[in-house]
mmCIF file with all atom_site columns, C-alpha atoms in Angstrom:
data_model
loop_
_atom_site.group_PDB
_atom_site.id
_atom_site.type_symbol
_atom_site.label_atom_id
_atom_site.label_alt_id
_atom_site.label_comp_id
_atom_site.label_asym_id
_atom_site.label_entity_id
_atom_site.label_seq_id
_atom_site.pdbx_PDB_ins_code
_atom_site.Cartn_x
_atom_site.Cartn_y
_atom_site.Cartn_z
_atom_site.occupancy
_atom_site.B_iso_or_equiv
_atom_site.pdbx_formal_charge
_atom_site.auth_seq_id
_atom_site.auth_comp_id
_atom_site.auth_asym_id
_atom_site.auth_atom_id
_atom_site.pdbx_PDB_model_num
ATOM 1   C CA . MET R 1 1   ? 5.993   25.072 -6.602  1.00 37.00 ? 1087 MET R CA 1
ATOM 2   C CA . ARG R 1 2   ? 7.116   24.243 -10.181 1.00 38.00 ? 1088 ARG R CA 1
ATOM 3   C CA . THR R 1 3   ? 6.923   27.022 -12.720 1.00 38.00 ? 1089 THR R CA 1
ATOM 4   C CA . THR R 1 4   ? 6.634   24.306 -15.474 1.00 41.00 ? 1090 THR R CA 1
ATOM 5   C CA . THR R 1 5   ? 3.153   24.479 -17.173 1.00 42.00 ? 1091 THR R CA 1
ATOM 6   C CA . ARG R 1 6   ? 1.635   21.043 -17.339 1.00 46.00 ? 1092 ARG R CA 1
ATOM 7   C CA . ARG R 1 7   ? -1.491  19.627 -18.848 1.00 44.00 ? 1093 ARG R CA 1
ATOM 8   C CA . PRO R 1 8   ? -2.756  17.045 -16.410 1.00 47.00 ? 1094 PRO R CA 1
ATOM 9   C CA . LEU R 1 9   ? -4.805  14.245 -17.560 1.00 41.00 ? 1095 LEU R CA 1
ATOM 10  C CA . ALA R 1 10  ? -8.495  15.132 -17.761 1.00 42.00 ? 1096 ALA R CA 1
ATOM 11  C CA . GLY R 1 11  ? -9.466  12.490 -15.330 1.00 44.00 ? 1097 GLY R CA 1
ATOM 12  C CA . VAL R 1 12  ? -7.305  14.107 -12.787 1.00 40.00 ? 1098 VAL R CA 1
ATOM 13  C CA . LEU R 1 13  ? -8.775  17.565 -13.369 1.00 37.00 ? 1099 LEU R CA 1
ATOM 14  C CA . VAL R 1 14  ? -12.348 16.301 -12.950 1.00 39.00 ? 1100 VAL R CA 1
ATOM 15  C CA . LEU R 1 15  ? -11.890 14.097 -10.171 1.00 40.00 ? 1101 LEU R CA 1
ATOM 16  C CA . GLY R 1 16  ? -9.590  16.700 -8.370  1.00 42.00 ? 1102 GLY R CA 1
ATOM 17  C CA . THR R 1 17  ? -12.485 19.217 -8.617  1.00 39.00 ? 1103 THR R CA 1
ATOM 18  C CA . ALA R 1 18  ? -14.832 16.784 -6.950  1.00 40.00 ? 1104 ALA R CA 1
ATOM 19  C CA . LEU R 1 19  ? -12.601 15.877 -4.257  1.00 38.00 ? 1105 LEU R CA 1
ATOM 20  C CA . LEU R 1 20  ? -11.971 19.468 -3.254  1.00 36.00 ? 1106 LEU R CA 1
ATOM 21  C CA . ALA R 1 21  ? -15.610 19.797 -2.785  1.00 38.00 ? 1107 ALA R CA 1
ATOM 22  C CA . LEU R 1 22  ? -15.513 16.984 -0.299  1.00 36.00 ? 1108 LEU R CA 1
ATOM 23  C CA . SER R 1 23  ? -12.384 17.939 1.759   1.00 39.00 ? 1109 SER R CA 1
ATOM 24  C CA . ALA R 1 24  ? -10.016 20.796 2.347   1.00 36.00 ? 1110 ALA R CA 1
ATOM 25  C CA . CYS R 1 25  ? -7.375  19.165 1.043   1.00 38.00 ? 1111 CYS R CA 1
ATOM 26  C CA . GLY R 1 26  ? 4.253   16.234 -4.169  1.00 37.00 ? 1112 GLY R CA 1
ATOM 27  C CA . SER R 1 27  ? 13.242  13.367 -5.755  1.00 37.00 ? 1113 SER R CA 1
ATOM 28  C CA . SER R 1 28  ? 14.873  14.424 -8.660  1.00 38.00 ? 1114 SER R CA 1
ATOM 29  C CA . ASP R 1 29  ? 16.317  12.277 -11.335 1.00 44.00 ? 1115 ASP R CA 1
ATOM 30  C CA . ASP R 1 30  ? 18.891  14.731 -12.340 1.00 44.00 ? 1116 ASP R CA 1
ATOM 31  C CA . GLY R 1 31  ? 19.075  17.682 -10.039 1.00 40.00 ? 1117 GLY R CA 1
ATOM 32  C CA . ASP R 1 32  ? 18.355  20.428 -12.480 1.00 41.00 ? 1118 ASP R CA 1
ATOM 33  C CA . LYS R 1 33  ? 16.619  23.585 -11.369 1.00 36.00 ? 1119 LYS R CA 1
ATOM 34  C CA . ASP R 1 34  ? 13.191  24.744 -12.492 1.00 37.00 ? 1120 ASP R CA 1
ATOM 35  C CA . ASP R 1 35  ? 13.234  27.565 -15.013 1.00 36.00 ? 1121 ASP R CA 1
ATOM 36  C CA . SER R 1 36  ? 10.693  29.755 -16.453 1.00 32.00 ? 1122 SER R CA 1
ATOM 37  C CA . ALA R 1 37  ? 8.186   28.736 -18.769 1.00 34.00 ? 1123 ALA R CA 1
ATOM 38  C CA . ALA R 1 38  ? 8.863   31.885 -20.888 1.00 32.00 ? 1124 ALA R CA 1
ATOM 39  C CA . GLY R 1 39  ? 10.557  31.449 -24.036 1.00 31.00 ? 1125 GLY R CA 1
ATOM 40  C CA . ARG R 1 40  ? 9.692   27.867 -24.767 1.00 32.00 ? 1126 ARG R CA 1
ATOM 41  C CA . PRO R 1 41  ? 9.221   26.987 -28.382 1.00 33.00 ? 1127 PRO R CA 1
ATOM 42  C CA . ALA R 1 42  ? 5.818   26.551 -30.028 1.00 34.00 ? 1128 ALA R CA 1
ATOM 43  C CA . ALA R 1 43  ? 4.173   23.323 -29.558 1.00 34.00 ? 1129 ALA R CA 1
ATOM 44  C CA . SER R 1 44  ? 4.477   22.470 -33.111 1.00 35.00 ? 1130 SER R CA 1
ATOM 45  C CA . ALA R 1 45  ? 8.202   22.962 -33.188 1.00 42.00 ? 1131 ALA R CA 1
ATOM 46  C CA . PRO R 1 46  ? 11.022  20.773 -31.929 1.00 46.00 ? 1132 PRO R CA 1
ATOM 47  C CA . VAL R 1 47  ? 12.083  21.339 -28.285 1.00 51.00 ? 1133 VAL R CA 1
ATOM 48  C CA . SER R 1 48  ? 15.006  23.831 -28.134 1.00 46.00 ? 1134 SER R CA 1
ATOM 49  C CA . ALA R 1 49  ? 18.291  22.137 -26.839 1.00 42.00 ? 1135 ALA R CA 1
ATOM 50  C CA . SER R 1 50  ? 20.256  25.597 -26.804 1.00 37.00 ? 1136 SER R CA 1
ATOM 51  C CA . PRO R 1 51  ? 21.660  26.633 -23.446 1.00 34.00 ? 1137 PRO R CA 1
ATOM 52  C CA . SER R 1 52  ? 19.324  29.740 -23.429 1.00 35.00 ? 1138 SER R CA 1
ATOM 53  C CA . GLY R 1 53  ? 16.287  27.520 -24.027 1.00 42.00 ? 1139 GLY R CA 1
ATOM 54  C CA . SER R 1 54  ? 13.858  26.541 -21.180 1.00 44.00 ? 1140 SER R CA 1
ATOM 55  C CA . LYS R 1 55  ? 14.821  23.472 -19.086 1.00 57.00 ? 1141 LYS R CA 1
ATOM 56  C CA . ALA R 1 56  ? 12.489  21.854 -16.676 1.00 62.00 ? 1142 ALA R CA 1
ATOM 57  C CA . PRO R 1 57  ? 13.774  18.973 -14.708 1.00 70.00 ? 1143 PRO R CA 1
ATOM 58  C CA . ALA R 1 58  ? 12.328  15.499 -15.322 1.00 88.00 ? 1144 ALA R CA 1
ATOM 59  C CA . ARG R 1 59  ? 11.495  14.291 -11.987 1.00 88.00 ? 1145 ARG R CA 1
ATOM 60  C CA . ASN R 1 60  ? 9.636   11.224 -10.549 1.00 92.00 ? 1146 ASN R CA 1
ATOM 61  C CA . GLU R 1 61  ? 7.832   12.409 -7.354  1.00 90.00 ? 1147 GLU R CA 1
ATOM 62  C CA . ALA R 1 62  ? 6.411   8.861  -6.907  1.00 90.00 ? 1148 ALA R CA 1
ATOM 63  C CA . ALA R 1 63  ? 9.923   8.117  -5.528  1.00 87.00 ? 1149 ALA R CA 1
ATOM 64  C CA . LYS R 1 64  ? 9.911   10.398 -2.951  1.00 86.00 ? 1150 LYS R CA 1
ATOM 65  C CA . GLU R 1 65  ? 8.672   10.237 0.600   1.00 85.00 ? 1151 GLU R CA 1
ATOM 66  C CA . ALA R 1 66  ? 8.493   13.548 2.094   1.00 81.00 ? 1152 ALA R CA 1
ATOM 67  C CA . LYS R 1 67  ? 8.878   14.117 5.867   1.00 84.00 ? 1153 LYS R CA 1
ATOM 68  C CA . PRO R 1 68  ? 9.046   17.152 8.203   1.00 87.00 ? 1154 PRO R CA 1
ATOM 69  C CA . SER R 1 69  ? 12.482  18.900 8.278   1.00 88.00 ? 1155 SER R CA 1
ATOM 70  C CA . GLY R 1 70  ? 12.076  20.176 11.724  1.00 92.00 ? 1156 GLY R CA 1
ATOM 71  C CA . PRO R 1 71  ? 11.339  18.536 15.164  1.00 95.00 ? 1157 PRO R CA 1
ATOM 72  C CA . VAL R 1 72  ? 8.667   15.897 15.249  1.00 95.00 ? 1158 VAL R CA 1
ATOM 73  C CA . GLU R 1 73  ? 6.533   14.565 18.055  1.00 94.00 ? 1159 GLU R CA 1
ATOM 74  C CA . SER R 1 74  ? 7.693   11.549 19.883  1.00 95.00 ? 1160 SER R CA 1
ATOM 75  C CA . ASP R 1 75  ? 5.688   8.331  19.067  1.00 95.00 ? 1161 ASP R CA 1
ATOM 76  C CA . ASP R 1 76  ? 4.330   8.293  22.810  1.00 93.00 ? 1162 ASP R CA 1
ATOM 77  C CA . LYS R 1 77  ? 2.592   11.429 22.146  1.00 91.00 ? 1163 LYS R CA 1
ATOM 78  C CA . LEU R 1 78  ? 0.957   10.519 19.036  1.00 94.00 ? 1164 LEU R CA 1
ATOM 79  C CA . LYS R 1 79  ? -2.509  10.141 20.425  1.00 93.00 ? 1165 LYS R CA 1
ATOM 80  C CA . PRO R 1 80  ? -5.759  11.377 19.023  1.00 93.00 ? 1166 PRO R CA 1
ATOM 81  C CA . ALA R 1 81  ? -8.147  13.671 21.201  1.00 88.00 ? 1167 ALA R CA 1
ATOM 82  C CA . THR R 1 82  ? -10.595 10.788 21.254  1.00 90.00 ? 1168 THR R CA 1
ATOM 83  C CA . GLY R 1 83  ? -10.279 6.931  20.634  1.00 92.00 ? 1169 GLY R CA 1
ATOM 84  C CA . SER R 1 84  ? -6.975  5.488  19.436  1.00 94.00 ? 1170 SER R CA 1
ATOM 85  C CA . PHE R 1 85  ? -4.926  4.908  16.317  1.00 96.00 ? 1171 PHE R CA 1
ATOM 86  C CA . THR R 1 86  ? -4.651  1.664  14.838  1.00 95.00 ? 1172 THR R CA 1
ATOM 87  C CA . LYS R 1 87  ? -1.124  -0.061 14.257  1.00 95.00 ? 1173 LYS R CA 1
ATOM 88  C CA . LYS R 1 88  ? -0.810  0.957  10.755  1.00 96.00 ? 1174 LYS R CA 1
ATOM 89  C CA . GLU R 1 89  ? -1.865  4.471  11.577  1.00 97.00 ? 1175 GLU R CA 1
ATOM 90  C CA . LYS R 1 90  ? 0.649   4.812  14.351  1.00 96.00 ? 1176 LYS R CA 1
ATOM 91  C CA . GLU R 1 91  ? 3.389   3.424  11.928  1.00 95.00 ? 1177 GLU R CA 1
ATOM 92  C CA . TYR R 1 92  ? 2.194   6.013  9.274   1.00 96.00 ? 1178 TYR R CA 1
ATOM 93  C CA . LEU R 1 93  ? 2.443   8.726  11.859  1.00 96.00 ? 1179 LEU R CA 1
ATOM 94  C CA . SER R 1 94  ? 5.818   7.852  13.390  1.00 95.00 ? 1180 SER R CA 1
ATOM 95  C CA . GLY R 1 95  ? 8.239   10.624 12.425  1.00 94.00 ? 1181 GLY R CA 1
ATOM 96  C CA . ARG R 1 96  ? 5.765   12.553 10.436  1.00 93.00 ? 1182 ARG R CA 1
ATOM 97  C CA . VAL R 1 97  ? 3.979   14.839 12.875  1.00 96.00 ? 1183 VAL R CA 1
ATOM 98  C CA . PRO R 1 98  ? 5.528   18.336 13.580  1.00 95.00 ? 1184 PRO R CA 1
ATOM 99  C CA . LYS R 1 99  ? 5.794   19.479 16.985  1.00 94.00 ? 1185 LYS R CA 1
ATOM 100 C CA . ASN R 1 100 ? 2.692   20.795 18.436  1.00 92.00 ? 1186 ASN R CA 1
ATOM 101 C CA . MET R 1 101 ? 0.695   19.610 15.594  1.00 94.00 ? 1187 MET R CA 1
ATOM 102 C CA . ASP R 1 102 ? -2.470  17.519 15.841  1.00 95.00 ? 1188 ASP R CA 1
ATOM 103 C CA . PRO R 1 103 ? -1.740  13.953 14.569  1.00 96.00 ? 1189 PRO R CA 1
ATOM 104 C CA . ALA R 1 104 ? -5.189  13.465 13.393  1.00 96.00 ? 1190 ALA R CA 1
ATOM 105 C CA . ALA R 1 105 ? -4.676  16.147 10.971  1.00 95.00 ? 1191 ALA R CA 1
ATOM 106 C CA . VAL R 1 106 ? -1.514  14.576 9.585   1.00 95.00 ? 1192 VAL R CA 1
ATOM 107 C CA . LEU R 1 107 ? -3.381  11.274 9.521   1.00 97.00 ? 1193 LEU R CA 1
ATOM 108 C CA . GLN R 1 108 ? -6.198  12.927 7.555   1.00 96.00 ? 1194 GLN R CA 1
ATOM 109 C CA . THR R 1 109 ? -3.723  13.997 4.680   1.00 95.00 ? 1195 THR R CA 1
ATOM 110 C CA . GLY R 1 110 ? -2.739  10.393 4.354   1.00 96.00 ? 1196 GLY R CA 1
ATOM 111 C CA . GLN R 1 111 ? -6.249  9.218  4.213   1.00 97.00 ? 1197 GLN R CA 1
ATOM 112 C CA . GLU R 1 112 ? -7.249  11.666 1.737   1.00 97.00 ? 1198 GLU R CA 1
ATOM 113 C CA . ALA R 1 113 ? -4.213  10.727 -0.514  1.00 97.00 ? 1199 ALA R CA 1
ATOM 114 C CA . CYS R 1 114 ? -5.405  6.906  -0.447  1.00 98.00 ? 1200 CYS R CA 1
ATOM 115 C CA . ASP R 1 115 ? -9.199  8.058  -1.096  1.00 98.00 ? 1201 ASP R CA 1
ATOM 116 C CA . ARG R 1 116 ? -8.060  10.157 -4.004  1.00 97.00 ? 1202 ARG R CA 1
ATOM 117 C CA . LEU R 1 117 ? -5.732  7.613  -5.461  1.00 97.00 ? 1203 LEU R CA 1
ATOM 118 C CA . LYS R 1 118 ? -8.508  4.833  -5.248  1.00 97.00 ? 1204 LYS R CA 1
ATOM 119 C CA . LEU R 1 119 ? -11.012 7.101  -6.817  1.00 97.00 ? 1205 LEU R CA 1
ATOM 120 C CA . THR R 1 120 ? -8.870  8.187  -9.550  1.00 96.00 ? 1206 THR R CA 1
ATOM 121 C CA . ALA R 1 121 ? -7.767  4.659  -10.389 1.00 97.00 ? 1207 ALA R CA 1
ATOM 122 C CA . SER R 1 122 ? -11.432 3.335  -10.489 1.00 97.00 ? 1208 SER R CA 1
ATOM 123 C CA . HIS R 1 123 ? -11.961 5.877  -13.410 1.00 95.00 ? 1209 HIS R CA 1
ATOM 124 C CA . ASP R 1 124 ? -8.633  5.797  -15.232 1.00 94.00 ? 1210 ASP R CA 1
ATOM 125 C CA . LYS R 1 125 ? -5.401  3.999  -13.797 1.00 95.00 ? 1211 LYS R CA 1
ATOM 126 C CA . ASP R 1 126 ? -3.327  6.081  -16.182 1.00 94.00 ? 1212 ASP R CA 1
ATOM 127 C CA . ALA R 1 127 ? -4.483  9.163  -14.589 1.00 93.00 ? 1213 ALA R CA 1
ATOM 128 C CA . ALA R 1 128 ? -3.612  7.790  -11.047 1.00 96.00 ? 1214 ALA R CA 1
ATOM 129 C CA . VAL R 1 129 ? -0.150  6.812  -12.137 1.00 97.00 ? 1215 VAL R CA 1
ATOM 130 C CA . GLY R 1 130 ? 0.590   10.155 -13.890 1.00 96.00 ? 1216 GLY R CA 1
ATOM 131 C CA . ALA R 1 131 ? -0.634  11.984 -10.862 1.00 95.00 ? 1217 ALA R CA 1
ATOM 132 C CA . LEU R 1 132 ? 1.742   10.012 -8.786  1.00 97.00 ? 1218 LEU R CA 1
ATOM 133 C CA . ILE R 1 133 ? 4.754   10.544 -11.139 1.00 96.00 ? 1219 ILE R CA 1
ATOM 134 C CA . ALA R 1 134 ? 4.001   14.301 -11.125 1.00 94.00 ? 1220 ALA R CA 1
ATOM 135 C CA . GLY R 1 135 ? 3.565   14.536 -7.380  1.00 94.00 ? 1221 GLY R CA 1
ATOM 136 C CA . GLU R 1 136 ? 0.061   15.688 -7.509  1.00 94.00 ? 1222 GLU R CA 1
ATOM 137 C CA . ILE R 1 137 ? -1.406  13.523 -4.623  1.00 94.00 ? 1223 ILE R CA 1
ATOM 138 C CA . PRO R 1 138 ? 0.414   14.806 -1.484  1.00 89.00 ? 1224 PRO R CA 1
ATOM 139 C CA . ASP R 1 139 ? 2.027   12.243 0.755   1.00 91.00 ? 1225 ASP R CA 1
ATOM 140 C CA . ALA R 1 140 ? 1.100   9.413  -1.508  1.00 95.00 ? 1226 ALA R CA 1
ATOM 141 C CA . VAL R 1 141 ? 4.184   7.271  -0.960  1.00 95.00 ? 1227 VAL R CA 1
ATOM 142 C CA . ALA R 1 142 ? 3.997   7.020  2.703   1.00 94.00 ? 1228 ALA R CA 1
ATOM 143 C CA . ALA R 1 143 ? 0.222   6.573  2.552   1.00 96.00 ? 1229 ALA R CA 1
ATOM 144 C CA . VAL R 1 144 ? 0.358   3.747  0.095   1.00 97.00 ? 1230 VAL R CA 1
ATOM 145 C CA . GLY R 1 145 ? 3.089   1.984  2.264   1.00 94.00 ? 1231 GLY R CA 1
ATOM 146 C CA . ARG R 1 146 ? 0.977   2.188  5.498   1.00 95.00 ? 1232 ARG R CA 1
ATOM 147 C CA . LEU R 1 147 ? -2.637  3.131  5.010   1.00 97.00 ? 1233 LEU R CA 1
ATOM 148 C CA . CYS R 1 148 ? -3.593  1.667  1.480   1.00 97.00 ? 1234 CYS R CA 1
ATOM 149 C CA . PRO R 1 149 ? -1.080  -1.149 0.538   1.00 97.00 ? 1235 PRO R CA 1
ATOM 150 C CA . GLU R 1 150 ? -3.443  -2.492 -2.135  1.00 97.00 ? 1236 GLU R CA 1
ATOM 151 C CA . GLN R 1 151 ? -2.649  0.588  -4.182  1.00 97.00 ? 1237 GLN R CA 1
ATOM 152 C CA . GLN R 1 152 ? 1.079   -0.449 -4.310  1.00 97.00 ? 1238 GLN R CA 1
ATOM 153 C CA . PRO R 1 153 ? 0.973   -1.830 -7.892  1.00 97.00 ? 1239 PRO R CA 1
ATOM 154 C CA . LEU R 1 154 ? 0.072   1.815  -9.046  1.00 97.00 ? 1240 LEU R CA 1
ATOM 155 C CA . LEU R 1 155 ? 2.970   3.312  -7.273  1.00 97.00 ? 1241 LEU R CA 1
ATOM 156 C CA . ASP R 1 156 ? 5.356   0.521  -8.484  1.00 97.00 ? 1242 ASP R CA 1
ATOM 157 C CA . ARG R 1 157 ? 4.196   1.451  -12.056 1.00 97.00 ? 1243 ARG R CA 1
ATOM 158 C CA . ALA R 1 158 ? 4.575   5.106  -11.482 1.00 97.00 ? 1244 ALA R CA 1
ATOM 159 C CA . ARG R 1 159 ? 8.241   4.552  -10.239 1.00 96.00 ? 1245 ARG R CA 1
ATOM 160 C CA . GLN R 1 160 ? 9.092   3.454  -13.894 1.00 96.00 ? 1246 GLN R CA 1
ATOM 161 C CA . GLY R 1 161 ? 8.179   6.850  -15.344 1.00 97.00 ? 1247 GLY R CA 1
ATOM 162 C CA . PHE R 1 162 ? 9.249   10.390 -15.331 1.00 97.00 ? 1248 PHE R CA 1
ATOM 163 C CA . THR R 1 163 ? 7.796   13.911 -15.898 1.00 96.00 ? 1249 THR R CA 1
ATOM 164 C CA . GLU R 1 164 ? 8.169   15.982 -18.901 1.00 96.00 ? 1250 GLU R CA 1
ATOM 165 C CA . GLY R 1 165 ? 11.354  18.284 -18.927 1.00 96.00 ? 1251 GLY R CA 1
ATOM 166 C CA . THR R 1 166 ? 14.987  17.128 -19.137 1.00 97.00 ? 1252 THR R CA 1
ATOM 167 C CA . LYS R 1 167 ? 15.716  13.504 -18.423 1.00 97.00 ? 1253 LYS R CA 1
ATOM 168 C CA . LYS R 1 168 ? 19.443  12.687 -18.422 1.00 96.00 ? 1254 LYS R CA 1
ATOM 169 C CA . ASN R 1 169 ? 20.536  9.248  -19.788 1.00 96.00 ? 1255 ASN R CA 1
ATOM 170 C CA . PRO R 1 170 ? 17.111  7.838  -20.023 1.00 96.00 ? 1256 PRO R CA 1
ATOM 171 C CA . SER R 1 171 ? 16.992  3.911  -20.763 1.00 96.00 ? 1257 SER R CA 1
ATOM 172 C CA . PRO R 1 172 ? 16.304  3.342  -24.464 1.00 97.00 ? 1258 PRO R CA 1
ATOM 173 C CA . GLY R 1 173 ? 12.972  1.900  -25.342 1.00 97.00 ? 1259 GLY R CA 1
ATOM 174 C CA . THR R 1 174 ? 9.345   2.879  -26.211 1.00 98.00 ? 1260 THR R CA 1
ATOM 175 C CA . TYR R 1 175 ? 7.549   5.341  -23.946 1.00 97.00 ? 1261 TYR R CA 1
ATOM 176 C CA . ARG R 1 176 ? 4.204   6.989  -24.054 1.00 96.00 ? 1262 ARG R CA 1
ATOM 177 C CA . ALA R 1 177 ? 2.974   10.343 -22.912 1.00 96.00 ? 1263 ALA R CA 1
ATOM 178 C CA . LEU R 1 178 ? 0.472   10.416 -20.399 1.00 95.00 ? 1264 LEU R CA 1
ATOM 179 C CA . THR R 1 179 ? -1.225  13.716 -21.443 1.00 91.00 ? 1265 THR R CA 1
ATOM 180 C CA . ALA R 1 180 ? -4.881  14.658 -22.142 1.00 87.00 ? 1266 ALA R CA 1
ATOM 181 C CA . ASP R 1 181 ? -3.748  16.939 -25.238 1.00 89.00 ? 1267 ASP R CA 1
ATOM 182 C CA . ALA R 1 182 ? -1.230  15.171 -27.410 1.00 90.00 ? 1268 ALA R CA 1
ATOM 183 C CA . SER R 1 183 ? -1.271  18.142 -29.761 1.00 88.00 ? 1269 SER R CA 1
ATOM 184 C CA . THR R 1 184 ? 0.846   20.092 -27.181 1.00 90.00 ? 1270 THR R CA 1
ATOM 185 C CA . CYS R 1 185 ? 3.412   17.372 -26.658 1.00 94.00 ? 1271 CYS R CA 1
ATOM 186 C CA . THR R 1 186 ? 7.041   17.965 -28.135 1.00 94.00 ? 1272 THR R CA 1
ATOM 187 C CA . TRP R 1 187 ? 10.149  16.046 -27.483 1.00 96.00 ? 1273 TRP R CA 1
ATOM 188 C CA . GLN R 1 188 ? 13.693  15.556 -28.687 1.00 97.00 ? 1274 GLN R CA 1
ATOM 189 C CA . ALA R 1 189 ? 16.503  12.982 -28.033 1.00 98.00 ? 1275 ALA R CA 1
ATOM 190 C CA . LEU R 1 190 ? 19.900  14.424 -27.855 1.00 98.00 ? 1276 LEU R CA 1
ATOM 191 C CA . GLY R 1 191 ? 23.201  12.313 -27.941 1.00 97.00 ? 1277 GLY R CA 1
ATOM 192 C CA . ALA R 1 192 ? 26.765  13.351 -27.400 1.00 96.00 ? 1278 ALA R CA 1
ATOM 193 C CA . GLY R 1 193 ? 27.592  16.926 -28.080 1.00 95.00 ? 1279 GLY R CA 1
ATOM 194 C CA . GLY R 1 194 ? 23.940  17.887 -28.081 1.00 95.00 ? 1280 GLY R CA 1
ATOM 195 C CA . LYS R 1 195 ? 23.286  15.879 -31.403 1.00 97.00 ? 1281 LYS R CA 1
ATOM 196 C CA . SER R 1 196 ? 19.658  15.605 -32.290 1.00 97.00 ? 1282 SER R CA 1
ATOM 197 C CA . LEU R 1 197 ? 18.918  11.842 -32.512 1.00 97.00 ? 1283 LEU R CA 1
ATOM 198 C CA . ALA R 1 198 ? 15.084  12.216 -32.980 1.00 96.00 ? 1284 ALA R CA 1
ATOM 199 C CA . SER R 1 199 ? 12.411  14.632 -32.296 1.00 95.00 ? 1285 SER R CA 1
ATOM 200 C CA . GLY R 1 200 ? 8.667   15.006 -32.776 1.00 92.00 ? 1286 GLY R CA 1
ATOM 201 C CA . PRO R 1 201 ? 6.070   15.267 -33.604 1.00 85.00 ? 1287 PRO R CA 1
ATOM 202 C CA . PRO R 1 202 ? 6.329   16.457 -37.259 1.00 75.00 ? 1288 PRO R CA 1
ATOM 203 C CA . GLN R 1 203 ? 5.207   20.061 -37.592 1.00 70.00 ? 1289 GLN R CA 1
ATOM 204 C CA . GLY R 1 204 ? 1.602   20.596 -38.542 1.00 66.00 ? 1290 GLY R CA 1
ATOM 205 C CA . THR R 1 205 ? 0.546   17.162 -36.941 1.00 72.00 ? 1291 THR R CA 1
ATOM 206 C CA . LYS R 1 206 ? -1.991  16.871 -34.316 1.00 73.00 ? 1292 LYS R CA 1
ATOM 207 C CA . PRO R 1 207 ? -1.671  13.326 -32.796 1.00 78.00 ? 1293 PRO R CA 1
ATOM 208 C CA . GLU R 1 208 ? -4.113  11.824 -30.580 1.00 82.00 ? 1294 GLU R CA 1
ATOM 209 C CA . LYS R 1 209 ? -1.507  10.069 -28.561 1.00 89.00 ? 1295 LYS R CA 1
ATOM 210 C CA . VAL R 1 210 ? 2.291   10.279 -28.348 1.00 92.00 ? 1296 VAL R CA 1
ATOM 211 C CA . THR R 1 211 ? 4.598   7.360  -28.360 1.00 94.00 ? 1297 THR R CA 1
ATOM 212 C CA . VAL R 1 212 ? 8.259   7.878  -28.553 1.00 95.00 ? 1298 VAL R CA 1
ATOM 213 C CA . ASP R 1 213 ? 11.255  5.394  -29.273 1.00 96.00 ? 1299 ASP R CA 1
ATOM 214 C CA . ILE R 1 214 ? 14.131  6.759  -27.310 1.00 97.00 ? 1300 ILE R CA 1
ATOM 215 C CA . PRO R 1 215 ? 17.409  5.550  -29.202 1.00 97.00 ? 1301 PRO R CA 1
ATOM 216 C CA . ALA R 1 216 ? 20.215  4.030  -27.494 1.00 97.00 ? 1302 ALA R CA 1
ATOM 217 C CA . GLY R 1 217 ? 22.935  6.640  -26.961 1.00 97.00 ? 1303 GLY R CA 1
ATOM 218 C CA . THR R 1 218 ? 20.557  9.385  -25.791 1.00 98.00 ? 1304 THR R CA 1
ATOM 219 C CA . GLU R 1 219 ? 22.147  11.490 -23.122 1.00 97.00 ? 1305 GLU R CA 1
ATOM 220 C CA . LYS R 1 220 ? 19.150  13.964 -22.769 1.00 97.00 ? 1306 LYS R CA 1
ATOM 221 C CA . PHE R 1 221 ? 15.558  13.428 -23.529 1.00 98.00 ? 1307 PHE R CA 1
ATOM 222 C CA . VAL R 1 222 ? 13.848  16.998 -23.463 1.00 97.00 ? 1308 VAL R CA 1
ATOM 223 C CA . SER R 1 223 ? 10.045  17.274 -23.694 1.00 97.00 ? 1309 SER R CA 1
ATOM 224 C CA . GLN R 1 224 ? 7.278   19.741 -22.966 1.00 94.00 ? 1310 GLN R CA 1
ATOM 225 C CA . GLY R 1 225 ? 3.462   19.905 -22.879 1.00 93.00 ? 1311 GLY R CA 1
ATOM 226 C CA . CYS R 1 226 ? 3.584   16.046 -22.328 1.00 94.00 ? 1312 CYS R CA 1
ATOM 227 C CA . TYR R 1 227 ? 2.811   15.843 -18.626 1.00 94.00 ? 1313 TYR R CA 1
ATOM 228 C CA . ALA R 1 228 ? 4.645   12.437 -17.880 1.00 96.00 ? 1314 ALA R CA 1
ATOM 229 C CA . TRP R 1 229 ? 6.010   9.478  -19.447 1.00 97.00 ? 1315 TRP R CA 1
ATOM 230 C CA . LEU R 1 230 ? 5.807   5.826  -18.886 1.00 97.00 ? 1316 LEU R CA 1
ATOM 231 C CA . PRO R 1 231 ? 7.461   2.825  -20.613 1.00 96.00 ? 1317 PRO R CA 1
ATOM 232 C CA . ALA R 1 232 ? 4.995   1.537  -23.205 1.00 90.00 ? 1318 ALA R CA 1
#
């Protein structure tokens, strides 16, 4: 579990609460390790770029399809207690069911991912895309690919973004933060030798939304309190 403190979109929080009441129900861009949130600069100050400052990896969990690391059930044993699986359900389950586990339970996880993504997107597409980037919808990549392919445009959009943290060699351009509380979002673009190319927001300001122009030559884009980023 990440130790990075995030502020998910309001829509995700509200919808997540509703979904939990209905059911009992996440690859790195640069390979940095998670560090403690302790010692981070205040929200009104530029992000620290010093070696002793906090660094959280900028990831895009929407690019990852998680599968069991141990032995899995063979396809011929993927049968429900009653009835049968559809072709798409069998394709989803193939290579995903750990030994001695009920395949119906694994399928339920995928179905819940589709349901949550659909419900979130119906209220706020940015919330759905942000949740995909952050990996907050378990098994979403495989579920979209096999169980709810109509949600593929959301997944494609999410793969263009990255989470808050340290993003190495970002493509220059305009990005916007998918955060419900823009006043907590701080960022800094660093060039060769750690030179600060740009940072924000100005101290004392409380923006309603955060849009950033990452300049060419940025080697690291460091942010916190911004949840996730998407090209504008």
